[in-house]
CSV table of C-alpha atoms in Angstrom, one decimal:
chain,number,residue,atom,x,y,z
A,1,MET,CA,0.0,0.0,0.0
A,2,ASN,CA,1.5,3.3,-1.1
A,3,ILE,CA,0.8,6.2,1.2
A,4,GLU,CA,1.9,9.6,0.1
A,5,ILE,CA,0.9,13.2,0.6
A,6,THR,CA,-0.1,15.0,-2.5
A,7,GLU,CA,-0.9,18.6,-3.3
A,8,GLY,CA,-3.6,19.7,-5.7
A,9,LEU,CA,-4.9,22.6,-7.8
A,10,TRP,CA,-8.1,24.4,-6.7
A,11,LEU,CA,-10.6,24.7,-9.5
A,12,ASP,CA,-11.7,28.2,-8.6
A,13,GLU,CA,-12.0,31.6,-10.3
A,14,PHE,CA,-8.4,32.4,-9.5
A,15,GLY,CA,-6.7,29.6,-11.4
A,16,GLU,CA,-6.3,29.9,-15.2
A,17,LEU,CA,-6.1,27.1,-17.7
A,18,SER,CA,-5.0,27.1,-21.4
A,19,LEU,CA,-7.0,25.6,-24.1
A,20,ALA,CA,-4.6,22.6,-24.3
A,21,GLU,CA,-5.0,22.0,-20.5
A,22,MET,CA,-8.8,22.2,-20.9
A,23,GLU,CA,-8.7,19.7,-23.7
A,24,ALA,CA,-6.4,17.3,-22.0
A,25,TRP,CA,-8.2,17.4,-18.6
A,26,SER,CA,-11.8,17.6,-19.7
A,27,GLY,CA,-12.0,15.0,-22.4
A,28,LEU,CA,-13.5,17.5,-24.9
A,29,THR,CA,-11.8,18.2,-28.2
A,30,GLU,CA,-10.4,21.6,-29.1
A,31,ALA,CA,-13.2,21.9,-31.7
A,32,GLU,CA,-15.9,21.1,-29.1
A,33,LEU,CA,-14.4,23.6,-26.6
A,34,GLN,CA,-14.4,26.3,-29.3
A,35,GLN,CA,-18.0,25.5,-30.2
A,36,LEU,CA,-19.0,25.9,-26.5
A,37,VAL,CA,-17.2,29.2,-26.4
A,38,GLU,CA,-18.9,30.4,-29.5
A,39,CYS,CA,-22.3,29.4,-27.9
A,40,ASP,CA,-21.4,31.3,-24.7
A,41,ALA,CA,-21.7,28.0,-22.8
A,42,LEU,CA,-18.1,28.4,-21.7
A,43,SER,CA,-16.7,31.9,-21.1
A,44,PRO,CA,-12.9,32.3,-21.4
A,45,VAL,CA,-11.3,34.9,-19.2
A,46,THR,CA,-9.0,36.0,-22.1
A,47,THR,CA,-8.9,35.4,-25.8
A,48,ILE,CA,-5.5,35.7,-27.4
A,49,GLU,CA,-5.7,36.8,-31.0
A,50,PRO,CA,-4.6,34.3,-33.6
A,51,ALA,CA,-0.9,34.4,-34.1
A,52,ALA,CA,0.3,34.6,-37.7
A,53,GLY,CA,-0.3,31.3,-39.4
A,54,ARG,CA,-2.7,30.0,-36.8
A,55,SER,CA,-6.3,29.6,-37.7
A,56,ILE,CA,-7.8,29.8,-34.2
A,57,SER,CA,-7.5,32.1,-31.2
A,58,ALA,CA,-6.2,30.6,-28.0
A,59,PRO,CA,-8.6,31.4,-25.2
A,60,ARG,CA,-7.6,31.0,-21.5
A,61,PHE,CA,-10.2,29.8,-19.1
A,62,SER,CA,-10.9,30.2,-15.4
A,63,ALA,CA,-10.1,26.9,-13.6
A,64,GLN,CA,-13.7,26.8,-12.6
A,65,CYS,CA,-14.6,26.2,-16.3
A,66,LEU,CA,-13.0,22.8,-16.1
A,67,VAL,CA,-15.8,21.6,-13.8
A,68,LEU,CA,-18.4,22.5,-16.4
A,69,ALA,CA,-16.3,21.2,-19.3
A,70,ARG,CA,-15.9,17.8,-17.5
A,71,ALA,CA,-19.6,17.6,-17.0
A,72,ALA,CA,-20.0,18.4,-20.7
A,73,SER,CA,-17.7,15.6,-21.6
A,74,ARG,CA,-19.7,13.1,-19.5
A,75,LEU,CA,-23.0,14.3,-20.9
A,76,ARG,CA,-21.7,14.0,-24.4
A,77,ASP,CA,-20.5,10.4,-23.8
A,78,ASP,CA,-23.5,9.2,-21.8
A,79,PHE,CA,-26.3,10.8,-23.9
A,80,ASP,CA,-24.7,11.1,-27.3
A,81,LEU,CA,-25.3,14.9,-27.3
A,82,ASP,CA,-24.2,17.0,-30.2
A,83,ALA,CA,-22.6,20.4,-29.8
A,84,ASN,CA,-25.9,22.3,-29.8
A,85,GLY,CA,-27.5,19.9,-27.2
A,86,LEU,CA,-24.4,20.1,-25.1
A,87,ALA,CA,-24.4,23.9,-25.2
A,88,VAL,CA,-28.0,24.0,-24.0
A,89,ALA,CA,-27.4,21.4,-21.3
A,90,LEU,CA,-24.3,23.3,-20.0
A,91,ARG,CA,-26.1,26.6,-19.9
A,92,LEU,CA,-28.9,25.0,-17.9
A,93,LEU,CA,-26.5,23.3,-15.6
A,94,ASP,CA,-24.7,26.5,-15.0
A,95,ARG,CA,-27.9,28.3,-14.3
A,96,ILE,CA,-28.9,25.5,-11.8
A,97,ARG,CA,-25.6,25.9,-10.1
A,98,GLU,CA,-26.0,29.6,-9.8
A,99,LEU,CA,-29.5,29.1,-8.3
A,100,GLU,CA,-28.2,26.5,-5.9
A,101,ALA,CA,-25.4,28.8,-4.8
A,102,GLU,CA,-28.0,31.6,-4.2
A,103,LEU,CA,-30.2,29.2,-2.3
A,104,HIS,CA,-27.3,28.0,-0.2
A,105,HIS,CA,-26.4,31.7,0.5
A,106,ALA,CA,-30.0,32.5,1.5
A,107,ARG,CA,-30.2,29.4,3.8
A,108,ALA,CA,-27.0,30.4,5.5
A,109,GLN,CA,-28.4,33.8,6.3
A,110,ARG,CA,-31.7,32.5,7.6
A,111,PRO,CA,-31.9,31.9,11.3
A,112,ARG,CA,-32.3,28.3,12.3
B,1,MET,CA,-16.6,-13.5,-8.5
B,2,LYS,CA,-20.0,-12.0,-7.7
B,3,TYR,CA,-22.6,-12.2,-10.3
B,4,LYS,CA,-24.5,-9.1,-11.5
B,5,ASP,CA,-27.6,-9.4,-13.5
B,6,TYR,CA,-27.1,-6.7,-16.1
B,7,TYR,CA,-30.5,-7.4,-17.7
B,8,LYS,CA,-32.2,-6.9,-14.3
B,9,ILE,CA,-30.2,-3.7,-13.7
B,10,LEU,CA,-31.4,-2.2,-16.9
B,11,GLY,CA,-34.9,-3.6,-16.4
B,12,VAL,CA,-35.1,-5.6,-19.7
B,13,GLU,CA,-35.7,-9.2,-20.6
B,14,ARG,CA,-32.8,-11.4,-21.6
B,15,THR,CA,-34.2,-11.5,-25.0
B,16,ALA,CA,-34.4,-7.7,-25.4
B,17,GLY,CA,-33.1,-6.3,-28.7
B,18,ALA,CA,-30.4,-3.6,-28.9
B,19,ASP,CA,-32.9,-0.8,-29.3
B,20,ALA,CA,-34.8,-1.8,-26.2
B,21,ILE,CA,-31.5,-2.0,-24.2
B,22,LYS,CA,-30.5,1.4,-25.4
B,23,LYS,CA,-33.9,2.8,-24.6
B,24,ALA,CA,-33.8,1.3,-21.1
B,25,TYR,CA,-30.3,2.7,-20.5
B,26,ARG,CA,-31.4,6.2,-21.7
B,27,ARG,CA,-34.4,6.2,-19.4
B,28,LEU,CA,-32.3,5.2,-16.4
B,29,ALA,CA,-29.4,7.6,-17.3
B,30,HIS,CA,-31.9,10.5,-17.3
B,31,LYS,CA,-32.9,9.4,-13.8
B,32,PHE,CA,-29.5,8.7,-12.3
B,33,HIS,CA,-26.9,10.6,-14.2
B,34,PRO,CA,-24.9,12.3,-11.5
B,35,ASP,CA,-24.6,15.6,-13.4
B,36,ILE,CA,-28.4,16.0,-13.6
B,37,SER,CA,-29.9,13.7,-10.9
B,38,LYS,CA,-30.9,14.6,-7.4
B,39,GLU,CA,-31.3,11.0,-6.3
B,40,LYS,CA,-29.3,10.2,-3.2
B,41,ASN,CA,-27.6,7.1,-4.7
B,42,ALA,CA,-27.3,8.5,-8.2
B,43,LYS,CA,-23.5,8.0,-8.5
B,44,GLU,CA,-23.6,4.4,-7.5
B,45,ALA,CA,-26.7,3.6,-9.5
B,46,PHE,CA,-25.4,5.2,-12.6
B,47,GLN,CA,-22.1,3.4,-12.3
B,48,GLU,CA,-24.0,0.1,-12.2
B,49,ILE,CA,-26.2,1.1,-15.1
B,50,GLY,CA,-23.2,2.2,-17.1
B,51,GLU,CA,-21.4,-1.1,-16.4
B,52,ALA,CA,-24.5,-3.1,-17.5
B,53,TYR,CA,-24.9,-1.0,-20.7
B,54,GLU,CA,-21.2,-1.2,-21.6
B,55,THR,CA,-21.5,-4.9,-21.7
B,56,LEU,CA,-25.0,-5.4,-23.2
B,57,LYS,CA,-24.6,-2.8,-26.0
B,58,ASP,CA,-21.7,-4.7,-27.5
B,59,PRO,CA,-22.8,-7.9,-29.2
B,60,GLU,CA,-19.5,-9.7,-28.5
B,61,LYS,CA,-19.5,-8.8,-24.8
B,62,ARG,CA,-23.2,-9.6,-24.5
B,63,ALA,CA,-22.7,-13.0,-26.1
B,64,ALA,CA,-19.9,-13.6,-23.6
B,65,TYR,CA,-22.0,-12.4,-20.7
B,66,ASP,CA,-24.9,-14.7,-21.8
B,67,GLU,CA,-22.4,-17.6,-22.0
B,68,LEU,CA,-21.7,-17.2,-18.2
B,69,GLY,CA,-25.2,-18.4,-17.6
B,70,SER,CA,-27.7,-16.9,-15.2
B,71,PHE,CA,-27.3,-16.7,-11.4
B,72,ARG,CA,-28.8,-14.8,-8.5
B,73,PRO,CA,-27.4,-11.2,-8.2
B,74,GLY,CA,-24.5,-11.4,-5.7
B,75,GLN,CA,-24.1,-15.2,-6.1
B,76,ASP,CA,-20.5,-16.5,-6.4
B,77,PHE,CA,-19.7,-18.0,-9.7
B,78,ARG,CA,-16.6,-18.9,-11.8
B,79,PRO,CA,-16.2,-17.9,-15.5
B,80,PRO,CA,-15.6,-20.9,-17.8
B,81,PRO,CA,-11.9,-22.0,-17.2
B,82,GLU,CA,-11.3,-22.0,-20.9
B,83,TRP,CA,-11.6,-18.2,-20.9
B,84,GLY,CA,-8.4,-17.9,-18.8
B,85,GLU,CA,-6.7,-20.7,-20.7
B,86,ALA,CA,-7.6,-19.0,-24.0
B,87,HIS,CA,-5.5,-16.1,-22.8
B,88,GLY,CA,-2.7,-18.3,-21.8
B,89,GLU,CA,-3.4,-18.0,-18.1
B,90,GLY,CA,-4.3,-20.6,-15.4
B,91,ARG,CA,-7.6,-21.2,-13.7
B,92,GLY,CA,-6.9,-18.8,-10.9
B,93,VAL,CA,-6.6,-15.8,-13.1
B,94,PHE,CA,-10.1,-14.5,-12.4
B,95,ASP,CA,-9.9,-14.9,-8.6
B,96,ASP,CA,-9.4,-11.3,-7.7
B,97,MET,CA,-11.4,-9.7,-10.5
B,98,ASP,CA,-15.0,-8.5,-10.5
B,99,LEU,CA,-17.4,-8.7,-13.4
B,100,ALA,CA,-16.6,-5.2,-14.8
B,101,ASP,CA,-12.9,-6.0,-14.8
B,102,LEU,CA,-13.5,-9.3,-16.5
B,103,PHE,CA,-15.4,-7.7,-19.4
B,104,ALA,CA,-12.9,-4.9,-19.6
B,105,SER,CA,-10.2,-7.5,-20.0
B,106,LEU,CA,-12.0,-9.9,-22.3
B,107,SER,CA,-13.6,-7.3,-24.6
B,108,GLY,CA,-11.9,-8.3,-27.8
B,109,GLY,CA,-8.6,-8.3,-26.0
B,110,ARG,CA,-8.9,-4.5,-26.0
B,111,HIS,CA,-7.1,-3.6,-22.8
B,112,ARG,CA,-5.0,-6.7,-22.8
B,113,GLY,CA,-3.8,-6.1,-26.3
B,114,HIS,CA,-3.0,-2.5,-25.6
B,115,ALA,CA,-1.2,-3.3,-22.4
B,116,HIS,CA,1.2,-5.5,-24.2
B,117,GLY,CA,0.9,-4.5,-27.8
B,118,GLY,CA,1.5,-0.8,-27.8
B,119,ALA,CA,-1.5,0.5,-29.7
B,120,PHE,CA,-2.8,4.0,-29.3
B,121,PRO,CA,-2.5,5.6,-25.8
B,122,ILE,CA,-5.5,5.2,-23.4
B,123,PRO,CA,-5.7,7.8,-20.6
B,124,GLY,CA,-6.4,6.4,-17.1
B,125,GLN,CA,-9.8,6.8,-15.5
B,126,ASP,CA,-10.6,10.0,-13.6
B,127,PHE,CA,-12.2,9.7,-10.2
B,128,GLU,CA,-14.4,12.1,-8.2
B,129,VAL,CA,-14.4,11.7,-4.4
B,130,ALA,CA,-16.4,13.7,-1.9
B,131,ALA,CA,-14.2,15.0,0.9
B,132,GLN,CA,-16.3,15.8,4.0
B,133,ILE,CA,-14.4,18.1,6.4
B,134,THR,CA,-15.4,20.2,9.3
B,135,LEU,CA,-15.5,24.0,9.3
B,136,GLU,CA,-12.5,24.0,11.7
B,137,GLN,CA,-10.6,21.8,9.3
B,138,ALA,CA,-11.5,24.1,6.4
B,139,ALA,CA,-10.2,27.1,8.5
B,140,ARG,CA,-6.9,25.5,9.5
B,141,GLY,CA,-6.3,23.3,6.5
B,142,THR,CA,-6.2,19.5,6.8
B,143,GLU,CA,-5.2,16.2,5.4
B,144,PHE,CA,-7.7,13.9,3.9
B,145,GLU,CA,-7.1,10.2,3.4
B,146,VAL,CA,-8.3,8.9,0.0
B,147,ASN,CA,-8.9,5.2,-0.6
B,148,LEU,CA,-9.5,4.2,-4.2
B,149,ALA,CA,-9.9,0.9,-6.1
B,150,VAL,CA,-8.2,1.8,-9.3
B,151,PRO,CA,-8.4,-0.4,-12.4
B,152,GLU,CA,-4.9,-1.4,-13.6
B,153,ALA,CA,-3.6,-3.9,-16.1
B,154,GLY,CA,-1.5,-6.5,-14.4
B,155,ALA,CA,1.5,-8.3,-15.8
B,156,ASP,CA,-0.9,-10.9,-17.3
B,157,GLY,CA,-2.7,-8.2,-19.2
B,158,PHE,CA,-6.0,-8.5,-17.2
B,159,MET,CA,-7.6,-5.5,-15.6
B,160,ARG,CA,-8.0,-5.6,-11.8
B,161,ARG,CA,-9.0,-3.2,-9.1
B,162,VAL,CA,-5.9,-2.2,-7.2
B,163,PRO,CA,-6.3,-0.5,-3.8
B,164,ARG,CA,-4.6,2.9,-3.7
B,165,THR,CA,-4.3,5.0,-0.5
B,166,PHE,CA,-2.8,8.4,-0.2
B,167,THR,CA,-3.3,11.5,1.7
B,168,ALA,CA,-4.4,14.7,0.0
B,169,ARG,CA,-3.4,18.0,1.6
B,170,ILE,CA,-6.3,20.4,1.7
B,171,ALA,CA,-4.9,23.9,2.2
B,172,LYS,CA,-6.8,26.3,4.6
B,173,GLY,CA,-9.6,28.2,3.0
B,174,ALA,CA,-11.6,25.3,1.3
B,175,ALA,CA,-15.2,26.3,0.7
B,176,GLU,CA,-18.3,24.2,0.1
B,177,GLY,CA,-18.5,22.7,-3.3
B,178,GLN,CA,-14.9,23.6,-4.3
B,179,ARG,CA,-13.0,21.1,-6.3
B,180,LEU,CA,-9.4,20.1,-5.9
B,181,ARG,CA,-7.6,18.5,-8.8
B,182,LEU,CA,-4.9,16.0,-7.9
B,183,PRO,CA,-3.1,15.2,-11.2
B,184,GLY,CA,-2.2,11.6,-11.9
B,185,LYS,CA,-3.9,10.2,-8.9
B,186,GLY,CA,-6.6,8.4,-10.8
B,187,GLY,CA,-6.3,5.2,-12.9
B,188,LYS,CA,-3.1,4.3,-14.7
B,189,GLY,CA,-2.9,5.2,-18.4
B,190,LEU,CA,-2.1,2.5,-20.9
B,191,ASN,CA,0.3,2.5,-23.8
B,192,GLY,CA,1.8,5.8,-22.7
B,193,GLY,CA,-1.6,7.4,-22.1
B,194,ARG,CA,-1.6,9.9,-19.2
B,195,ASP,CA,-2.7,8.7,-15.8
B,196,GLY,CA,-6.2,9.8,-14.7
B,197,ASP,CA,-6.8,12.5,-12.2
B,198,LEU,CA,-8.6,12.6,-8.9
B,199,TYR,CA,-11.0,15.4,-8.1
B,200,LEU,CA,-11.9,16.0,-4.5
B,201,ILE,CA,-15.2,17.7,-4.0
B,202,ILE,CA,-15.2,19.6,-0.7
B,203,HIS,CA,-18.3,19.2,1.5
B,204,LEU,CA,-18.4,21.1,4.8
B,205,LEU,CA,-20.1,19.1,7.6
B,206,PRO,CA,-22.9,20.9,9.4
B,207,HIS,CA,-21.7,22.9,12.4
B,208,PRO,CA,-23.8,23.3,15.5
B,209,LEU,CA,-23.3,27.1,15.5
B,210,PHE,CA,-22.0,28.4,12.2
B,211,ARG,CA,-23.3,28.3,8.6
B,212,ALA,CA,-20.9,28.9,5.8
B,213,SER,CA,-21.6,30.7,2.5
B,214,GLY,CA,-18.5,30.9,0.5
B,215,HIS,CA,-15.9,32.2,3.0
B,216,ASP,CA,-18.4,34.1,5.1
B,217,LEU,CA,-19.9,32.5,8.2
B,218,TYR,CA,-23.3,33.2,9.8
B,219,ILE,CA,-24.3,32.6,13.4
B,220,ASP,CA,-27.6,33.2,15.1
B,221,LEU,CA,-27.3,35.9,17.8
B,222,PRO,CA,-30.2,35.6,20.3
B,223,LEU,CA,-30.8,38.8,22.2
B,224,ALA,CA,-33.2,39.6,25.0
B,225,PRO,CA,-35.7,42.4,24.1
B,226,TRP,CA,-34.0,44.8,26.6
B,227,GLU,CA,-30.5,44.0,25.1
B,228,ALA,CA,-31.8,44.8,21.6
B,229,ALA,CA,-33.6,47.9,22.8
B,230,LEU,CA,-31.0,49.4,25.2
B,231,GLY,CA,-27.9,48.0,23.6
B,232,ALA,CA,-25.4,45.6,25.1
B,233,THR,CA,-22.0,44.1,24.8
B,234,VAL,CA,-22.3,40.3,24.2
B,235,GLU,CA,-19.9,37.5,23.8
B,236,VAL,CA,-20.0,35.8,20.4
B,237,PRO,CA,-18.1,32.6,19.6
B,238,THR,CA,-15.9,32.5,16.5
B,239,LEU,CA,-13.8,29.7,15.0
B,240,HIS,CA,-10.8,31.2,16.8
B,241,GLY,CA,-12.4,31.8,20.2
B,242,PRO,CA,-15.0,34.2,21.6
B,243,VAL,CA,-15.0,37.9,20.9
B,244,HIS,CA,-17.0,40.8,22.4
B,245,LEU,CA,-19.6,42.4,20.2
B,246,LYS,CA,-21.2,45.8,20.9
B,247,VAL,CA,-24.9,45.7,20.1
B,248,GLN,CA,-26.3,49.2,19.4
B,249,PRO,CA,-29.5,50.3,21.1
B,250,GLY,CA,-32.5,49.8,18.9
B,251,THR,CA,-31.1,46.7,17.1
B,252,ARG,CA,-33.8,44.9,15.2
B,253,SER,CA,-34.5,41.2,14.7
B,254,GLY,CA,-33.0,39.8,11.5
B,255,GLN,CA,-30.3,42.5,11.4
B,256,LYS,CA,-26.9,41.2,10.5
B,257,LEU,CA,-24.0,42.4,12.6
B,258,ARG,CA,-20.7,42.0,10.7
B,259,LEU,CA,-17.5,40.9,12.5
B,260,ALA,CA,-14.9,41.6,9.9
B,261,ARG,CA,-12.3,38.9,9.1
B,262,ARG,CA,-13.8,36.3,11.5
B,263,GLY,CA,-14.9,34.0,8.8
B,264,LEU,CA,-13.1,31.3,6.8
B,265,PRO,CA,-9.7,32.2,5.4
B,266,ASN,CA,-9.7,32.8,1.7
B,267,PRO,CA,-6.2,32.0,0.5
B,268,ARG,CA,-6.6,34.4,-2.4
B,269,GLU,CA,-8.7,37.2,-1.0
B,270,GLY,CA,-7.9,37.6,2.7
B,271,ILE,CA,-10.4,36.3,5.2
B,272,GLY,CA,-14.2,36.1,5.1
B,273,ASP,CA,-16.5,37.8,7.6
B,274,LEU,CA,-18.7,36.5,10.3
B,275,TYR,CA,-22.2,37.8,10.4
B,276,ALA,CA,-24.2,37.6,13.6
B,277,VAL,CA,-27.9,37.4,12.7
B,278,VAL,CA,-30.0,39.0,15.5
B,279,GLN,CA,-32.9,37.1,16.9
B,280,ILE,CA,-34.9,38.7,19.6
B,281,VAL,CA,-36.1,36.0,22.0
B,282,LEU,CA,-38.3,35.9,25.0
B,283,PRO,CA,-37.8,33.8,28.1
B,284,ALA,CA,-39.6,30.5,27.9
B,285,GLU,CA,-41.4,31.4,31.1
B,286,LEU,CA,-41.9,34.8,32.6
B,287,SER,CA,-41.8,35.5,36.3
B,288,GLU,CA,-44.6,37.5,37.8
B,289,GLN,CA,-42.2,40.4,38.2
B,290,GLU,CA,-41.3,40.3,34.5
B,291,ARG,CA,-44.9,40.2,33.6
B,292,GLU,CA,-45.6,43.2,35.7
B,293,LEU,CA,-42.8,45.2,34.1
B,294,LEU,CA,-44.1,44.3,30.6
B,295,ARG,CA,-47.6,45.4,31.6
B,296,GLN,CA,-46.2,48.7,32.7
B,297,MET,CA,-44.4,49.1,29.4
B,298,LYS,CA,-47.5,48.2,27.5
B,299,ALA,CA,-49.4,50.9,29.5
B,300,GLN,CA,-46.9,53.6,28.8
B,301,SER,CA,-45.6,52.8,25.3
B,302,THR,CA,-47.0,54.4,22.2
B,303,PHE,CA,-45.1,52.0,19.9
B,304,ASP,CA,-47.3,50.3,17.2
B,305,PRO,CA,-45.3,47.6,15.4
B,306,ARG,CA,-48.1,47.4,12.8
B,307,SER,CA,-48.6,51.0,12.0
B,308,HIS,CA,-47.4,50.5,8.4
B,309,PHE,CA,-50.5,48.2,7.9
B,310,THR,CA,-52.9,51.2,8.3
B,311,GLU,CA,-50.5,53.6,6.5
B,312,THR,CA,-50.4,51.2,3.5
B,313,ALA,CA,-54.1,50.5,3.5
B,314,ALA,CA,-54.8,54.3,3.6
């Protein structure tokens, strides 16, 4: 049995990931990530303009986006969703998470 | 090896066609997919459904599964010995495998072939594990022991679950729902594929006094009516010991009194705040003297707590 202490990376709004990292860690392809960005289902924090000779821009994402991208990858695999279906599902999931966060905040403030 | 009835799990007959199996899987996936389901056992149920579908959707795997015969769910059984022999292994090769490992290993020699043959790289499996910690642990930082059963290809090429135990360091400032990515701590990759990752999902255990929202904390602050009316200095517990809080005269119920930087530490943005939520409470029982004082107050006060009713109605 191997016991070791390991450090991790917080997937929060402060970390930043490249497109390549998002692709490698989420299981989505670069094209799928680009499509989700185009549909506003994923919002990059910065978009670097295409360098000479490159056909696409290279957005950078908040590390939080990886959580959504991984959910997108699972939904794509488990429900055979196409890019449009995936974008709709992600936007709804994101909305649900926002509402759950608001509900959690409201509950915390409410006296027991 | 314990038998799992994949047909029963999907709720279909053994004679069901591919379309019926797919339809049953979809129906159950909609109910139990962990990303969209609120069922309590969604993760475990979906894992079982996925395992069943993975085998039954593939005609080769399904035929092999049917060849095993039919047993009661959970009943011990042995795969035909010729399965192991066909792969050049002895009878004991299946001893420490489960049904999912068996089909992962036997599915057209997929994993086995890759493990030995050097086909395209296959990344290792990612895992998500809930890490339940206390508020105090979140405030101070803690270590969390992770126990996983990770599928790995053995020297014989068969997939088996291998126990892995390690300790993850959770730095101070973890908040509810936050995720920590531990690279390479998931399943082993094959043929040069990268190792899978482990994602820890932080869940803060309920605290008897404090409620967390992000890095801010909330505590109920019960005040006697005279404390709220006349003002008072009261002792309020915090995660780092009690502090004295000055309550201004005329404090109302529901008011939130902020104690700056007494919440959870936020490694990137300082420290959250603690909010004391005022609740004006009455004694469970009033003495005769207390009643008399309240009667006197009633007689002398012009205060109408419902004056806005008539103002609004007018």
